[in-house]
Amino acid sequence: MPNSSSISEFLLLALADTRQLQLLHFWLLLGIYLAALLGNGLISTAVACDHRLHTPMYFFLLNLALLDLGCISTTLPKAMANALWHTRAISYAGCAAQVFFFLFFITAEYSLLTIMSYDRYVAICKPLHYGTLLGSRACATMAAAAWSTGQAPWRLYRLD
């Protein structure tokens, strides 16, 4: 007799058992989410609109803000929905998608933070070579490399 069991959804641990605490968690998560959206949105708008901020450091900061928006938008909306609608289930595909995107954004953020530390190293230790070492082409290449490293962990796994 072959085993034909399959997993179609997972049950998440509840943050709280009482309805009042679930609503409190919803409002707390909503506040955190809106603060992150507002902060990263303001950073993105300021860097995009102000010509004086078109430097390598702010270019990397813009990329970091976008990655942070993606990272926080991966998990918090589902947690808020679970707290608001008193549900605990997540589908297998939804869980796999959340894990994929969360690891993608976290890995890309880590790579971008490493690149930003190199940017500050060059600015402090080699200020006369800053323009040649971190030109617009080099910055774009490094940012693209940071975004593409987010895919690296998934090259090791195969989802069947």
C-alpha positions in Angstrom: 0.0 0.0 0.0 1.6 3.3 -1.1 1.7 6.3 1.2 -0.6 9.0 -0.3 -0.6 11.5 2.4 0.2 15.1 1.5 0.5 18.4 3.3 -1.7 21.2 1.9 -1.4 23.7 4.7 0.4 24.5 8.0 -1.0 25.8 11.3 0.9 28.8 12.7 1.3 29.4 16.4 -1.1 32.0 17.6 0.3 35.2 19.1 -2.5 35.3 21.6 -5.6 33.2 22.5 -8.0 36.0 23.5 -9.6 38.3 20.9 -8.5 41.5 22.7 -4.8 40.5 22.5 -5.2 39.5 18.9 -6.5 42.9 18.1 -3.8 44.5 20.1 -1.2 42.5 18.1 -2.9 43.5 14.9 -2.7 47.2 15.7 0.9 46.8 16.9 1.9 45.1 13.7 0.0 47.6 11.6 1.9 50.4 13.4 5.2 48.8 12.7 4.3 48.1 9.1 3.1 51.6 8.5 6.2 53.1 10.2 8.4 51.0 8.0 6.5 51.9 4.8 6.6 55.6 5.7 10.3 55.6 6.7 11.5 53.7 3.7 9.1 55.6 1.4 10.5 58.9 2.7 14.1 57.7 2.1 13.3 56.6 -1.4 11.5 59.9 -2.2 14.2 62.1 -0.8 17.0 60.2 -2.6 15.1 60.2 -5.9 14.0 63.9 -5.8 17.0 65.7 -4.4 19.8 66.0 -6.9 22.4 66.5 -4.1 21.7 63.0 -2.9 22.7 61.3 -6.1 25.9 60.0 -4.7 27.0 56.3 -4.2 26.1 56.3 -0.5 22.6 57.4 -1.1 22.2 55.2 -4.1 23.0 52.2 -1.9 20.7 53.6 0.8 17.9 53.8 -1.8 18.5 50.1 -2.6 18.5 49.2 1.0 15.2 51.0 1.6 13.6 49.0 -1.3 15.0 45.7 0.0 13.7 46.6 3.5 10.2 47.3 2.0 10.3 43.9 0.4 11.5 42.2 3.5 8.8 43.6 5.8 6.1 43.2 3.2 6.8 39.4 3.1 5.7 38.4 6.5 3.8 41.2 8.3 0.7 41.3 6.1 0.0 37.6 6.7 0.6 38.0 10.4 -1.8 40.9 10.5 -4.4 39.0 8.6 -4.1 36.1 10.9 -4.5 38.3 14.0 -7.4 40.2 12.5 -9.4 37.3 11.1 -8.6 34.8 13.9 -7.1 32.3 11.5 -3.9 30.2 11.9 -3.6 28.4 8.6 -1.1 29.1 5.8 -1.0 27.1 2.6 2.1 25.1 1.7 2.6 27.3 -1.4 2.1 30.5 0.7 4.6 29.3 3.3 7.2 28.4 0.6 6.7 31.8 -1.1 7.2 33.6 2.2 10.3 31.7 3.0 11.7 32.2 -0.5 11.1 36.0 -0.5 12.2 36.5 3.1 15.5 34.7 2.4 15.9 36.5 -0.9 15.5 39.9 0.7 17.6 39.1 3.8 20.5 37.8 1.7 20.4 40.7 -0.7 20.3 43.2 2.3 23.3 41.5 3.9 25.2 41.8 0.6 24.2 45.4 0.2 25.3 46.2 3.7 28.7 44.7 2.9 28.9 46.8 -0.2 27.9 49.9 1.8 30.7 49.2 4.3 33.2 49.1 1.4 31.8 52.4 0.1 32.5 54.0 3.6 35.9 52.4 3.7 36.9 53.9 0.4 35.4 57.3 1.4 37.4 57.4 4.6 40.6 55.6 3.8 41.0 56.5 0.1 39.2 59.8 -0.5 41.3 60.9 -3.5 40.4 57.6 -5.3 36.7 57.7 -4.3 35.5 59.0 -7.7 37.4 56.4 -9.7 36.8 53.4 -7.5 33.1 54.1 -7.0 31.8 55.6 -10.2 28.2 55.2 -11.3 28.9 52.1 -13.4 30.7 50.4 -10.5 27.9 51.3 -8.1 25.2 50.0 -10.5 27.2 46.8 -10.9 27.7 46.3 -7.2 23.9 47.0 -6.5 23.0 44.5 -9.2 25.3 41.9 -7.7 23.7 42.5 -4.3 20.2 42.0 -5.7 21.3 38.8 -7.6 22.9 37.3 -4.5 19.4 37.0 -3.0 18.8 34.1 -5.4 22.0 32.2 -4.4 20.5 30.2 -1.5 17.8 28.8 -3.8 20.2 27.4 -6.3 21.0 24.7 -3.7 17.5 23.5 -3.2 14.9 22.0 -5.4 11.2 22.3 -4.5 9.2 19.3 -5.7 
